[in-house]
mmCIF file of C-alpha atoms and ligand atoms in Angstrom:
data_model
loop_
_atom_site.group_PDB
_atom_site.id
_atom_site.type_symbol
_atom_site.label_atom_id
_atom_site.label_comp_id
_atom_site.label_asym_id
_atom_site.label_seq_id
_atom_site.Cartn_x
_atom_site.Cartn_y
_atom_site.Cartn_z
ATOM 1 C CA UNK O 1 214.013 50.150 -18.243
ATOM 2 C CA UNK O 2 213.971 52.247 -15.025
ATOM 3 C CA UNK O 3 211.199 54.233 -14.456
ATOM 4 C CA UNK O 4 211.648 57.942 -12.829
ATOM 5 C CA UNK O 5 209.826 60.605 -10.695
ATOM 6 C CA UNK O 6 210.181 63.780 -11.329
ATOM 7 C CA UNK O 7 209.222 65.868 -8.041
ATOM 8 C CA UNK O 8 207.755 69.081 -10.085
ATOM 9 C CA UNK O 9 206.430 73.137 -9.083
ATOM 10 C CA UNK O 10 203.794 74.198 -11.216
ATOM 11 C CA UNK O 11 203.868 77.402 -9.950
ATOM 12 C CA UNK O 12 201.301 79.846 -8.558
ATOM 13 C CA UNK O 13 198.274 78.704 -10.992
ATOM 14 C CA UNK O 14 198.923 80.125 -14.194
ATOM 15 C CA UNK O 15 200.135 77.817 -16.547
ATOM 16 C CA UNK O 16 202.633 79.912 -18.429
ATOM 17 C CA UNK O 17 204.173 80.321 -15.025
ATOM 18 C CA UNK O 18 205.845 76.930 -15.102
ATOM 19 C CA UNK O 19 208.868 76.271 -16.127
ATOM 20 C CA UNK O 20 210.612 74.780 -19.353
ATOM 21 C CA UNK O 21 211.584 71.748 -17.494
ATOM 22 C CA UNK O 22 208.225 71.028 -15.916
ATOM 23 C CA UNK O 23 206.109 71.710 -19.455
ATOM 24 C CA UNK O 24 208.794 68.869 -20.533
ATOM 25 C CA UNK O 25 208.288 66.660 -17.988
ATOM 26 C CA UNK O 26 204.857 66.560 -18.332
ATOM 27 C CA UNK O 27 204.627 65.928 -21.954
ATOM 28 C CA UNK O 28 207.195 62.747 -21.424
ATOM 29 C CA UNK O 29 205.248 61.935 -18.707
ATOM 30 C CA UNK O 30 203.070 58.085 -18.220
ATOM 31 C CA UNK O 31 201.608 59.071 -15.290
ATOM 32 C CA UNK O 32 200.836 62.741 -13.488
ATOM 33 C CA UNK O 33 199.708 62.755 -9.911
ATOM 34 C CA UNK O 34 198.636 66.020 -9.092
ATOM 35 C CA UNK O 35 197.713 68.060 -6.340
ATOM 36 C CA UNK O 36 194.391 70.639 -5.895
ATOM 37 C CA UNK O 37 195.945 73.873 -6.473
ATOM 38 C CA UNK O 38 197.599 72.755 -9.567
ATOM 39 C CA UNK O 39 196.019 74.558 -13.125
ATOM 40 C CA UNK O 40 193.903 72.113 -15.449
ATOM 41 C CA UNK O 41 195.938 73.760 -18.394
ATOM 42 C CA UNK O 42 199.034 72.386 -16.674
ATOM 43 C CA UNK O 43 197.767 69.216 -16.128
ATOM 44 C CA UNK O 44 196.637 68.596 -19.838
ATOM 45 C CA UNK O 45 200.017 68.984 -20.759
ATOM 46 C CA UNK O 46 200.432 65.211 -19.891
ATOM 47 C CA UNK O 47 199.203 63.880 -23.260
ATOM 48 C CA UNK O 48 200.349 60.324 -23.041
ATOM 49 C CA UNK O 49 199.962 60.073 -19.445
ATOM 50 C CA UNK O 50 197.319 58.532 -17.127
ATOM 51 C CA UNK O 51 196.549 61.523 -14.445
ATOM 52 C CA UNK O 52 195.396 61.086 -11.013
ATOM 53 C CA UNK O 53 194.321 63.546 -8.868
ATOM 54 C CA UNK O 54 195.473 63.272 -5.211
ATOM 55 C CA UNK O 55 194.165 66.572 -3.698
ATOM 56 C CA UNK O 56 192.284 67.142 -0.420
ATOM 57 C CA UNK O 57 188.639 66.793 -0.572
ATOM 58 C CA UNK O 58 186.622 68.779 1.865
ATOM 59 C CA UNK O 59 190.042 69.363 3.805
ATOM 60 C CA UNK O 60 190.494 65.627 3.622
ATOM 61 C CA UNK O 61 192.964 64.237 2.095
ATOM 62 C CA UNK O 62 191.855 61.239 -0.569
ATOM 63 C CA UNK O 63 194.981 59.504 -0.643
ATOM 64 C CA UNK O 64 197.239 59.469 2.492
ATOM 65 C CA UNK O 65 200.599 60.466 2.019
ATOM 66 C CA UNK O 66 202.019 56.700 2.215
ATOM 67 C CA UNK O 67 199.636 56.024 -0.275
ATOM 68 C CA UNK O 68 201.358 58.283 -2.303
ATOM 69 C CA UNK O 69 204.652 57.406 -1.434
ATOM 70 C CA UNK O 70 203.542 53.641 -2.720
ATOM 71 C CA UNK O 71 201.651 54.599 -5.938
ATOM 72 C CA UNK O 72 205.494 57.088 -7.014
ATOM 73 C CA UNK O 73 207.496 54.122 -5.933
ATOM 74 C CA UNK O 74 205.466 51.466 -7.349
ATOM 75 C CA UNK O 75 205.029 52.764 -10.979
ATOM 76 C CA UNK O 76 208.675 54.256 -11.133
ATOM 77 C CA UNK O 77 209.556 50.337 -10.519
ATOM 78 C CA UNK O 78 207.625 49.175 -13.463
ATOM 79 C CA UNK O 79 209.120 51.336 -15.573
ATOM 80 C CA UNK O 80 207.286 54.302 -15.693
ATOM 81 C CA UNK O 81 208.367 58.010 -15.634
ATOM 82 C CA UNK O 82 206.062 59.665 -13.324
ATOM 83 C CA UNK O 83 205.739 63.253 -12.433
ATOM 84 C CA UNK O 84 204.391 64.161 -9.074
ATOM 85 C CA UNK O 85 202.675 67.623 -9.653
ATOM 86 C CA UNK O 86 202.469 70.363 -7.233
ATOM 87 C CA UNK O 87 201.278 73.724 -6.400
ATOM 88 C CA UNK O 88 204.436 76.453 -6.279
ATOM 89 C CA UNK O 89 207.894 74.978 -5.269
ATOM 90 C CA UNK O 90 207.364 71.165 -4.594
ATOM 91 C CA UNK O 91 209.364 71.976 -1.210
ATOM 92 C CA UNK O 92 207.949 74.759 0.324
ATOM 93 C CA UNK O 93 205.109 73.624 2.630
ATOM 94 C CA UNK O 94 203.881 70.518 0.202
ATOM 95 C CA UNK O 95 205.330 67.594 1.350
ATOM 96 C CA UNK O 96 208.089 67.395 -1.158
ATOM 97 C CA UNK O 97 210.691 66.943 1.301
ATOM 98 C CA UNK O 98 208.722 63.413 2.772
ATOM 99 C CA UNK O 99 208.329 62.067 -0.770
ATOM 100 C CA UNK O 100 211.706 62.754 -1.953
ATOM 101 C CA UNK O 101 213.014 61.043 1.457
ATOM 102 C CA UNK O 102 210.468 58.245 0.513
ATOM 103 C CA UNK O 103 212.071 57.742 -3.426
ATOM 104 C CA UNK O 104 215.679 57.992 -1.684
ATOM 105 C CA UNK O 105 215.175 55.075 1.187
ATOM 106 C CA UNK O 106 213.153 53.365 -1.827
ATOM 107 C CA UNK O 107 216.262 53.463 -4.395
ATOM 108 C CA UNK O 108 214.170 54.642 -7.048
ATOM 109 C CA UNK O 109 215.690 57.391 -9.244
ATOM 110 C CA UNK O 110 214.585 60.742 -8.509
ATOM 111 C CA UNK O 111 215.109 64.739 -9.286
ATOM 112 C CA UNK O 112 213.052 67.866 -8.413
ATOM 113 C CA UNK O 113 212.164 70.353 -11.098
ATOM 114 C CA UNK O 114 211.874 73.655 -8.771
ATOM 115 C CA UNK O 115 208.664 75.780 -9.285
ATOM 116 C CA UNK O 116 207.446 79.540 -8.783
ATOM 117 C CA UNK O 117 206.282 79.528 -5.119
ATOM 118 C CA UNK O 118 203.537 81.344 -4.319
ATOM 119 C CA UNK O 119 205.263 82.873 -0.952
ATOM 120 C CA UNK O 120 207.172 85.388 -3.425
ATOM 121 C CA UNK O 121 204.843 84.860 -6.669
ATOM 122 C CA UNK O 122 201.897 86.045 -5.130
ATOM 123 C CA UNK O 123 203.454 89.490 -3.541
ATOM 124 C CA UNK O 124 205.235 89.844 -6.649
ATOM 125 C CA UNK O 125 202.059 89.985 -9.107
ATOM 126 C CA UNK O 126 200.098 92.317 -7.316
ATOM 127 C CA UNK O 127 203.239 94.747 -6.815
ATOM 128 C CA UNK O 128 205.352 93.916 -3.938
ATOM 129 C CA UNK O 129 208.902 93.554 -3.795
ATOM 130 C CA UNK O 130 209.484 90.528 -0.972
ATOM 131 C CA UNK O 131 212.306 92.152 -0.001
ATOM 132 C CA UNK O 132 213.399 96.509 -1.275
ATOM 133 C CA UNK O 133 216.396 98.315 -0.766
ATOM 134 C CA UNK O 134 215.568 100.754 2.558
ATOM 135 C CA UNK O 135 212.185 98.562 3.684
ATOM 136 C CA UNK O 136 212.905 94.993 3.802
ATOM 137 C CA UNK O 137 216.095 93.371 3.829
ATOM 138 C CA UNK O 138 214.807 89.862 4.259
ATOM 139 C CA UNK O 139 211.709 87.987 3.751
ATOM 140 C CA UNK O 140 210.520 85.214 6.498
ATOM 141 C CA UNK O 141 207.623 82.149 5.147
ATOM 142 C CA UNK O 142 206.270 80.406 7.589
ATOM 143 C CA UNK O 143 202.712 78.509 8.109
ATOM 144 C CA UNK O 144 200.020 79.694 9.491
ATOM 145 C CA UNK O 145 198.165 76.268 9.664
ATOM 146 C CA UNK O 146 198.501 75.847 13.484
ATOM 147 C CA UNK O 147 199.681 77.626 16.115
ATOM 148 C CA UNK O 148 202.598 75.533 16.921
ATOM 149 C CA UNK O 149 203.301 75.919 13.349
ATOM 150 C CA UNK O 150 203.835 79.864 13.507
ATOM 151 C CA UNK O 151 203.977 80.525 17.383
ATOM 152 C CA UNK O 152 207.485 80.379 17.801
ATOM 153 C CA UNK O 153 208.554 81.512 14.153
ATOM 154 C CA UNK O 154 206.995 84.603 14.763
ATOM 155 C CA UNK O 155 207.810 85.008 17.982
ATOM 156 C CA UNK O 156 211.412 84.816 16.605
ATOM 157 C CA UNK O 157 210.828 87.883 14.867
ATOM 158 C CA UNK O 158 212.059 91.157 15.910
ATOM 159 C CA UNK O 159 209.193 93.614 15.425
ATOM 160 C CA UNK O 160 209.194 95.198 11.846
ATOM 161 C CA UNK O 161 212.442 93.384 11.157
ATOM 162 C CA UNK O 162 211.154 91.704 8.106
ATOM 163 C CA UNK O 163 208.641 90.816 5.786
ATOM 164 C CA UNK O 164 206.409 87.734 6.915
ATOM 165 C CA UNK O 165 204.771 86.034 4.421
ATOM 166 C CA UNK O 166 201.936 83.353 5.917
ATOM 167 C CA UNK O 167 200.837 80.409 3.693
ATOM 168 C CA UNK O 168 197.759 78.601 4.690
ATOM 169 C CA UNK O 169 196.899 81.533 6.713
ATOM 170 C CA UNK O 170 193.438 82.934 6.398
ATOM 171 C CA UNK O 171 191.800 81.359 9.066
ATOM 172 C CA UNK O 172 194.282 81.818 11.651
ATOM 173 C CA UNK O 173 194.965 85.591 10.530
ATOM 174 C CA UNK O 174 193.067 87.095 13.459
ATOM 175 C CA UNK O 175 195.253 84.990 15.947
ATOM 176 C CA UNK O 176 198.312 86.074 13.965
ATOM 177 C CA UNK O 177 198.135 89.828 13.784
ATOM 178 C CA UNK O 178 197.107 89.223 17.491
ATOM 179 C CA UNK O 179 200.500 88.061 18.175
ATOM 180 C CA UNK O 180 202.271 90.250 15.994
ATOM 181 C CA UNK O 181 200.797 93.534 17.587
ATOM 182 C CA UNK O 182 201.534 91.400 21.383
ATOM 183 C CA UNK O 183 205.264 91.416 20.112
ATOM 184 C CA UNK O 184 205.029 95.005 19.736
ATOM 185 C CA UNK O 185 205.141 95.313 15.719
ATOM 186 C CA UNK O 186 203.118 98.808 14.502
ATOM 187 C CA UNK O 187 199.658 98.631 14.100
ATOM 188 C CA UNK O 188 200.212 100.521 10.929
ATOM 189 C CA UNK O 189 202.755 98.309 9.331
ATOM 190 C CA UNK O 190 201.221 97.857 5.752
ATOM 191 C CA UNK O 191 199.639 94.209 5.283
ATOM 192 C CA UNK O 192 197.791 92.631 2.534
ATOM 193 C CA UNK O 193 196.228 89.311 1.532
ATOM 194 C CA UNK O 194 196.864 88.487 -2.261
ATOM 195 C CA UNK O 195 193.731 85.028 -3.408
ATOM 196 C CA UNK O 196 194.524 83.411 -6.483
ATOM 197 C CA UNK O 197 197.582 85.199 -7.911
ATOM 198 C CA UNK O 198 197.946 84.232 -11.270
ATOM 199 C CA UNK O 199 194.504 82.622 -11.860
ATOM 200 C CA UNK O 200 191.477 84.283 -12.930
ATOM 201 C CA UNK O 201 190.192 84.380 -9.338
ATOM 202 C CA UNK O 202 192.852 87.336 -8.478
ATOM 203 C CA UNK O 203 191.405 89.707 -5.973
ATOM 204 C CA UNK O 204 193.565 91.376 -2.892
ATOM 205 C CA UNK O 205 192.879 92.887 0.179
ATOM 206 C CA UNK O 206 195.101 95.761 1.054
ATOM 207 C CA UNK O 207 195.633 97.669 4.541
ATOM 208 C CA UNK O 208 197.313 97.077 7.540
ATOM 209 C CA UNK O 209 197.968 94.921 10.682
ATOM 210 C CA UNK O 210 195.772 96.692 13.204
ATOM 211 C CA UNK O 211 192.769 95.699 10.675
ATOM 212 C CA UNK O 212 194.143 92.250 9.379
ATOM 213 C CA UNK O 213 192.283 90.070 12.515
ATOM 214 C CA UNK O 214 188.758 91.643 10.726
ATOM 215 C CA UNK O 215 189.940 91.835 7.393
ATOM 216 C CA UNK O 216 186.364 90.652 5.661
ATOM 217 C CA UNK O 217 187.482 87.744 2.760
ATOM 218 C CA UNK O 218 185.667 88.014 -0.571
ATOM 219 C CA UNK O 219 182.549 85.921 -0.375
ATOM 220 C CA UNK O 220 182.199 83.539 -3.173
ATOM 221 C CA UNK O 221 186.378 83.274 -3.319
ATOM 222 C CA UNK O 222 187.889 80.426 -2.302
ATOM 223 C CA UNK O 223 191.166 80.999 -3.476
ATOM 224 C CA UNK O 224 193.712 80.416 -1.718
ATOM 225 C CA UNK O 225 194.988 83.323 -0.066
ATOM 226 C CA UNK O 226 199.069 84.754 0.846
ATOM 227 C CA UNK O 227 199.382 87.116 4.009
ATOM 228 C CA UNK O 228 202.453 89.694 3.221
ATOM 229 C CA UNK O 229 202.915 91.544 6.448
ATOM 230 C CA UNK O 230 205.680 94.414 6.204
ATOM 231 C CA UNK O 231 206.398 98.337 4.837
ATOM 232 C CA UNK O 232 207.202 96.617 1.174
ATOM 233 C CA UNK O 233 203.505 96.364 1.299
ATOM 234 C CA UNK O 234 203.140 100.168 0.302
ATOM 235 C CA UNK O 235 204.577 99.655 -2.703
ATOM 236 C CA UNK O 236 202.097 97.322 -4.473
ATOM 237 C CA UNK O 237 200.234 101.277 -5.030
ATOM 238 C CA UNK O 238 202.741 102.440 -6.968
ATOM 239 C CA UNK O 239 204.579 99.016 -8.570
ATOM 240 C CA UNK O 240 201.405 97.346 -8.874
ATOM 241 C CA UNK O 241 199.424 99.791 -11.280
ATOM 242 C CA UNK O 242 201.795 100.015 -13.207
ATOM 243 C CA UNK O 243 202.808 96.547 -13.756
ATOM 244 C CA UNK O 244 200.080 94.332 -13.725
ATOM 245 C CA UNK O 245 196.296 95.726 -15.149
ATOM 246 C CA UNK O 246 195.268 92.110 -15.289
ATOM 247 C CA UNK O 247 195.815 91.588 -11.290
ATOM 248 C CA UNK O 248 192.424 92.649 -10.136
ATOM 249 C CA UNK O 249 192.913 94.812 -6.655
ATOM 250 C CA UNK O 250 189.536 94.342 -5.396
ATOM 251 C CA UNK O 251 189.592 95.799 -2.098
ATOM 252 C CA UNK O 252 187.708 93.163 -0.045
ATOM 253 C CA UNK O 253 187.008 95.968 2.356
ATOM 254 C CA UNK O 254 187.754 95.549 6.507
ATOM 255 C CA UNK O 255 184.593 94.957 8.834
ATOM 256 C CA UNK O 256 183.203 97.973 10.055
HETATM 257 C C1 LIG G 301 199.983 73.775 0.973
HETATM 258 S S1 LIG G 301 200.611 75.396 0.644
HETATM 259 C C2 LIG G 301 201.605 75.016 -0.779
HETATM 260 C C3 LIG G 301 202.518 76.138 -1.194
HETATM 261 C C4 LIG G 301 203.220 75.864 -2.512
HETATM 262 N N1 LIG G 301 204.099 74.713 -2.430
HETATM 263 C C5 LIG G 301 204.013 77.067 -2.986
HETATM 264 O O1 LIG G 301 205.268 77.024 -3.023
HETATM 265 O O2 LIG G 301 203.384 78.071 -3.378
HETATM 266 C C6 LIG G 301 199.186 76.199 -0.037
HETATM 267 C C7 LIG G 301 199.168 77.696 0.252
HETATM 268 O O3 LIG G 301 199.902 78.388 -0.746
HETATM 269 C C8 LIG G 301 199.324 79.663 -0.958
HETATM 270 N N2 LIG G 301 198.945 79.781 -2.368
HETATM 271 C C9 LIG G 301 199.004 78.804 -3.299
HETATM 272 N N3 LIG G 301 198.633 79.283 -4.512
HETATM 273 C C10 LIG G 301 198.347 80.590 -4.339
HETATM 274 C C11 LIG G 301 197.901 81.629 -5.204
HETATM 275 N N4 LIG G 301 197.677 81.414 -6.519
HETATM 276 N N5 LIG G 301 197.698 82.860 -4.690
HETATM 277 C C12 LIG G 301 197.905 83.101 -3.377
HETATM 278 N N6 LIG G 301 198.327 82.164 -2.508
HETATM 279 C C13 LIG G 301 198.547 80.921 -2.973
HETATM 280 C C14 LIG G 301 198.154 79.785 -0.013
HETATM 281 O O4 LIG G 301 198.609 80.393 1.185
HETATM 282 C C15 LIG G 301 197.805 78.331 0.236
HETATM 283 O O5 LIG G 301 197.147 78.162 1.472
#
């Protein structure tokens, strides 16, 4: 028999959020490798299969990516059907696009199973339209990991042209509105920071670029956290009361 990986999204956190196709994967599933941001719930869905977690510890990661590379290829070769679990859409910012090279150049049969990413999940659920008819006619995602890693995407930008959406941004948002505002984009343009979307932990700050930098994160959260940068922003006030009572808007406040 030949074994399979299945390269699969969980979505933003909330189980019910994945898809048909991943639920089924992970029931037919031997063996789960999953990532941190990934939903318990989701995860227990692999009755039959042995799971291993492969997330970052203290920003480390426990496995290198090779490793994981190895551990797909080798288990898909004995046979196995393997599904390799990840936060959101398996191919925006998580590596997808490295392991799925890795199972190609490796012959072993392969297929990705899309997933809600959090870049438009996370806007969405608190009220805001990625993209609206009059405000936002496109939507850029880009990392805010590193500088190198945003620098010249934003920089790209014409000023208020779009929404920006920043992933793996909190600690660089200071350095990123910085930019922004250096570029010439409005100090007013609305801005917000949605942690947790979907998961219990859902708490947002709302206001706009000029405060972003000091933007004060809620203590005790460690969420993860989306930037949405862009006018579309001013519609989470009137969208997001009325569509979601469960996505707590706890205004983290800005530093005084
Ligand atoms: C390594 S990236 C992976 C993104 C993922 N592949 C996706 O499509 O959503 C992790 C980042 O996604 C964002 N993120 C993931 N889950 C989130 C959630 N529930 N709420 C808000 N942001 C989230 C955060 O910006 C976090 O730093």
């Amino acid at each position: 028999v030949s074994g399979f990986v299945s390269l699969v999204g969980a979505g933003p956190g909330d189980p019910e959020l994945l898809t048909v196709k991943a639920v089924r994967r992970l029931q037919e599933a031997d063996l789960v490798l999953y990532d941190a941001l990934v939903a318990p719930e989701a995860v227990a869905l692999a009755l039959h299969a042995q799971r291993f977690s492969v997330a970052k510890r203290a920003g480390r990661q426990s496995f290198a990516q090779d490793t994981i590379h190895r551990l797909m290829i080798r288990a898909a070769r004995q046979g196995k059907r393997v599904v390799r679990l990840k936060g959101g859409d398996p191919f925006v910012f998580g590596r997808g696009g490295e392991e799925a090279l890795a199972l190609a150049s490796a012959g072993v049969p392969f297929e990705v199973v899309p997933g809600i990413t959090s870049a438009i999940a996370a806007a969405a659920l608190a009220g805001v339209p990625v993209t609206h008819r009059g405000l936002a006619t496109g939507f850029a995602v880009v990392s805010g990991h590193a500088e190198p890693a945003y620098a010249s995407a934003l920089d790209s930008l014409a000023p208020n042209s779009l929404t920006v959406v920043i992933l793996m941004g909190l600690g660089s948002r200071r350095a990123v509105a910085r930019r922004l505002l250096d570029r010439g984009w409005a100090a007013g343009t609305p801005a917000a920071i949605f942690f947790g979307a979907s998961t219990p932990d859902a708490a947002s700050w709302v206001g706009d670029l000029g405060r972003l930098g000091d933007a004060n994160l809620p203590e005790s959260n460690d969420a993860p956290g989306t930037i949405v940068i862009g006018s579309v922003v001013s519609l989470s006030a009137a969208i997001g009361r009325g569509a979601v009572p469960d996505v707590a808007v706890a205004l983290a406040g800005v530093a005084r």
